[in-house]
């Protein structure tokens, strides 16, 4: 089983389709909605999808056939360890604890698999050690 993160973009025409329901019911994948936004331009959904490689592949094909734009989110931000002062500002601001401070060494580590691409840490980092890698 694998867990992959995707950013889905819906048009005004397909934004009301029960896409996540169908993904679970017909493609047997588990969906965790990380972020959701809907406006007059359509909708954007960030999801974590869990399933076998074949299940995920079929689910993605279904989304694309439904005219949903699918972008896999592998790396949203990157932390530059040479600039990081281990101040902990990102640890406080990250809503999903994707930054953790080692209580023994007082060094801050970034856990990419937890990141939900909210972008809040980028401006919160005093020395600019956190850079965006992808726009979603
Ligand atoms: S906010 Fe920036 S400098 Fe401070 S611990 Fe996080 S990455 Fe390092
Ligand atoms: S982008 Fe958001 S979720 Fe990802 S590490 Fe930064 S604050 Fe955390």
mmCIF file of C-alpha atoms and ligand atoms in Angstrom:
data_model
loop_
_atom_site.group_PDB
_atom_site.id
_atom_site.type_symbol
_atom_site.label_atom_id
_atom_site.label_comp_id
_atom_site.label_asym_id
_atom_site.label_seq_id
_atom_site.Cartn_x
_atom_site.Cartn_y
_atom_site.Cartn_z
ATOM 1 C CA UNK A 1 0.000 0.000 0.000
ATOM 2 C CA UNK A 2 1.188 3.479 -0.824
ATOM 3 C CA UNK A 3 0.060 6.941 0.267
ATOM 4 C CA UNK A 4 0.388 9.695 -2.312
ATOM 5 C CA UNK A 5 -0.668 13.319 -2.180
ATOM 6 C CA UNK A 6 -2.443 15.063 -5.047
ATOM 7 C CA UNK A 7 -3.681 18.520 -5.816
ATOM 8 C CA UNK A 8 -6.944 18.356 -7.793
ATOM 9 C CA UNK A 9 -8.358 21.296 -9.743
ATOM 10 C CA UNK A 10 -12.040 21.335 -10.700
ATOM 11 C CA UNK A 11 -13.800 23.509 -13.245
ATOM 12 C CA UNK A 12 -17.113 25.244 -12.399
ATOM 13 C CA UNK A 13 -18.782 22.465 -14.450
ATOM 14 C CA UNK A 14 -17.391 19.498 -12.526
ATOM 15 C CA UNK A 15 -16.873 21.007 -9.061
ATOM 16 C CA UNK A 16 -20.151 19.585 -7.740
ATOM 17 C CA UNK A 17 -19.424 16.010 -8.921
ATOM 18 C CA UNK A 18 -19.168 13.484 -6.042
ATOM 19 C CA UNK A 19 -15.610 12.626 -7.011
ATOM 20 C CA UNK A 20 -14.200 11.632 -3.629
ATOM 21 C CA UNK A 21 -17.238 9.413 -2.963
ATOM 22 C CA UNK A 22 -16.635 7.579 -6.243
ATOM 23 C CA UNK A 23 -12.933 7.224 -5.578
ATOM 24 C CA UNK A 24 -13.682 5.432 -2.319
ATOM 25 C CA UNK A 25 -16.688 3.425 -3.524
ATOM 26 C CA UNK A 26 -15.604 2.406 -7.015
ATOM 27 C CA UNK A 27 -11.816 2.403 -6.810
ATOM 28 C CA UNK A 28 -11.444 1.189 -3.228
ATOM 29 C CA UNK A 29 -8.850 3.802 -2.260
ATOM 30 C CA UNK A 30 -8.788 5.654 1.044
ATOM 31 C CA UNK A 31 -9.035 9.433 0.763
ATOM 32 C CA UNK A 32 -7.963 11.963 3.344
ATOM 33 C CA UNK A 33 -8.915 15.531 2.420
ATOM 34 C CA UNK A 34 -6.085 17.836 3.490
ATOM 35 C CA UNK A 35 -7.366 21.126 2.046
ATOM 36 C CA UNK A 36 -10.428 22.236 0.127
ATOM 37 C CA UNK A 37 -11.360 25.526 -1.534
ATOM 38 C CA UNK A 38 -14.344 26.334 -3.745
ATOM 39 C CA UNK A 39 -15.063 29.610 -5.517
ATOM 40 C CA UNK A 40 -16.622 30.882 -8.737
ATOM 41 C CA UNK A 41 -13.568 29.708 -10.720
ATOM 42 C CA UNK A 42 -14.076 26.087 -9.632
ATOM 43 C CA UNK A 43 -12.459 24.181 -6.804
ATOM 44 C CA UNK A 44 -9.148 22.933 -5.471
ATOM 45 C CA UNK A 45 -8.749 19.880 -3.328
ATOM 46 C CA UNK A 46 -5.633 18.502 -1.747
ATOM 47 C CA UNK A 47 -5.929 14.841 -0.877
ATOM 48 C CA UNK A 48 -3.838 11.980 0.399
ATOM 49 C CA UNK A 49 -4.791 8.771 -1.425
ATOM 50 C CA UNK A 50 -3.972 5.357 -0.001
ATOM 51 C CA UNK A 51 -4.161 2.151 -2.012
ATOM 52 C CA UNK A 52 -2.152 -0.272 -4.119
ATOM 53 C CA UNK A 53 -0.254 1.074 -7.120
ATOM 54 C CA UNK A 54 -2.908 -0.290 -9.512
ATOM 55 C CA UNK A 55 -5.810 1.140 -7.475
ATOM 56 C CA UNK A 56 -4.208 4.574 -7.400
ATOM 57 C CA UNK A 57 -3.407 4.437 -11.114
ATOM 58 C CA UNK A 58 -7.044 3.553 -11.960
ATOM 59 C CA UNK A 59 -8.334 6.299 -9.643
ATOM 60 C CA UNK A 60 -6.110 8.890 -11.332
ATOM 61 C CA UNK A 61 -7.279 7.750 -14.776
ATOM 62 C CA UNK A 62 -10.892 8.192 -13.619
ATOM 63 C CA UNK A 63 -10.153 11.721 -12.368
ATOM 64 C CA UNK A 64 -8.469 12.723 -15.605
ATOM 65 C CA UNK A 65 -11.348 11.249 -17.640
ATOM 66 C CA UNK A 66 -13.675 13.402 -15.493
ATOM 67 C CA UNK A 67 -11.675 16.494 -16.569
ATOM 68 C CA UNK A 68 -10.181 17.015 -13.136
ATOM 69 C CA UNK A 69 -6.643 18.351 -13.352
ATOM 70 C CA UNK A 70 -4.377 16.133 -11.254
ATOM 71 C CA UNK A 71 -0.971 17.135 -9.934
ATOM 72 C CA UNK A 72 1.006 14.824 -7.704
ATOM 73 C CA UNK A 73 2.559 16.645 -4.789
ATOM 74 C CA UNK A 74 5.964 15.200 -4.089
ATOM 75 C CA UNK A 75 7.855 18.139 -2.652
ATOM 76 C CA UNK A 76 6.138 21.448 -1.888
ATOM 77 C CA UNK A 77 8.884 23.098 0.124
ATOM 78 C CA UNK A 78 12.540 22.464 0.839
ATOM 79 C CA UNK A 79 14.459 23.411 3.977
ATOM 80 C CA UNK A 80 17.991 24.665 3.457
ATOM 81 C CA UNK A 81 19.896 23.280 6.423
ATOM 82 C CA UNK A 82 22.854 25.593 5.781
ATOM 83 C CA UNK A 83 20.624 28.644 6.436
ATOM 84 C CA UNK A 84 18.478 27.191 9.228
ATOM 85 C CA UNK A 85 19.245 28.595 12.684
ATOM 86 C CA UNK A 86 16.951 26.045 14.387
ATOM 87 C CA UNK A 87 14.893 28.889 15.841
ATOM 88 C CA UNK A 88 11.725 26.765 15.924
ATOM 89 C CA UNK A 89 9.374 29.306 14.281
ATOM 90 C CA UNK A 90 8.313 26.731 11.683
ATOM 91 C CA UNK A 91 7.676 24.144 14.408
ATOM 92 C CA UNK A 92 5.165 26.506 16.046
ATOM 93 C CA UNK A 93 3.375 27.555 12.877
ATOM 94 C CA UNK A 94 3.054 24.283 10.938
ATOM 95 C CA UNK A 95 -0.508 22.967 11.431
ATOM 96 C CA UNK A 96 0.416 19.317 10.831
ATOM 97 C CA UNK A 97 3.713 19.076 12.719
ATOM 98 C CA UNK A 98 5.796 18.628 9.592
ATOM 99 C CA UNK A 99 8.672 20.330 11.428
ATOM 100 C CA UNK A 100 9.945 18.749 14.611
ATOM 101 C CA UNK A 101 12.634 19.816 17.021
ATOM 102 C CA UNK A 102 14.861 17.132 18.445
ATOM 103 C CA UNK A 103 14.695 17.684 22.199
ATOM 104 C CA UNK A 104 18.265 16.429 22.630
ATOM 105 C CA UNK A 105 20.130 18.252 19.848
ATOM 106 C CA UNK A 106 17.690 21.218 19.443
ATOM 107 C CA UNK A 107 17.895 20.763 15.690
ATOM 108 C CA UNK A 108 14.774 21.115 13.540
ATOM 109 C CA UNK A 109 13.939 18.444 10.964
ATOM 110 C CA UNK A 110 11.412 18.620 8.124
ATOM 111 C CA UNK A 111 9.132 15.612 7.511
ATOM 112 C CA UNK A 112 8.053 15.975 3.886
ATOM 113 C CA UNK A 113 5.441 13.205 4.055
ATOM 114 C CA UNK A 114 3.385 15.216 6.579
ATOM 115 C CA UNK A 115 3.351 18.509 4.651
ATOM 116 C CA UNK A 116 -0.053 19.585 3.285
ATOM 117 C CA UNK A 117 1.352 22.501 1.273
ATOM 118 C CA UNK A 118 -0.308 25.356 3.176
ATOM 119 C CA UNK A 119 2.750 27.589 2.652
ATOM 120 C CA UNK A 120 2.588 29.169 6.124
ATOM 121 C CA UNK A 121 6.149 28.266 7.073
ATOM 122 C CA UNK A 122 7.767 30.058 4.122
ATOM 123 C CA UNK A 123 7.192 33.618 5.374
ATOM 124 C CA UNK A 124 7.573 32.571 9.011
ATOM 125 C CA UNK A 125 11.212 31.538 8.626
ATOM 126 C CA UNK A 126 13.421 34.506 9.699
ATOM 127 C CA UNK A 127 16.541 33.618 7.636
ATOM 128 C CA UNK A 128 14.564 32.469 4.575
ATOM 129 C CA UNK A 129 15.685 28.852 4.888
ATOM 130 C CA UNK A 130 12.364 27.498 3.589
ATOM 131 C CA UNK A 131 11.780 27.725 -0.148
ATOM 132 C CA UNK A 132 8.750 26.817 -2.242
ATOM 133 C CA UNK A 133 9.409 23.960 -4.651
ATOM 134 C CA UNK A 134 5.973 23.809 -6.280
ATOM 135 C CA UNK A 135 2.945 26.045 -6.765
ATOM 136 C CA UNK A 136 -0.445 24.465 -6.069
HETATM 137 S S1 LIG B 1 11.869 28.791 10.919
HETATM 138 FE FE1 LIG B 1 13.559 28.568 9.446
HETATM 139 S S2 LIG B 1 15.393 28.962 10.663
HETATM 140 FE FE2 LIG B 1 13.750 28.584 12.107
HETATM 141 S S3 LIG B 1 13.909 26.362 12.516
HETATM 142 FE FE3 LIG B 1 12.440 26.617 10.833
HETATM 143 S S4 LIG B 1 13.661 26.376 8.978
HETATM 144 FE FE4 LIG B 1 15.087 26.757 10.646
HETATM 145 S S1 LIG B 2 3.858 24.226 3.908
HETATM 146 FE FE1 LIG B 2 2.407 24.178 5.645
HETATM 147 S S2 LIG B 2 2.143 22.004 6.096
HETATM 148 FE FE2 LIG B 2 3.983 22.170 4.814
HETATM 149 S S3 LIG B 2 5.630 22.300 6.276
HETATM 150 FE FE3 LIG B 2 5.061 24.427 5.780
HETATM 151 S S4 LIG B 2 3.595 24.981 7.384
HETATM 152 FE FE4 LIG B 2 3.776 22.746 7.422
#
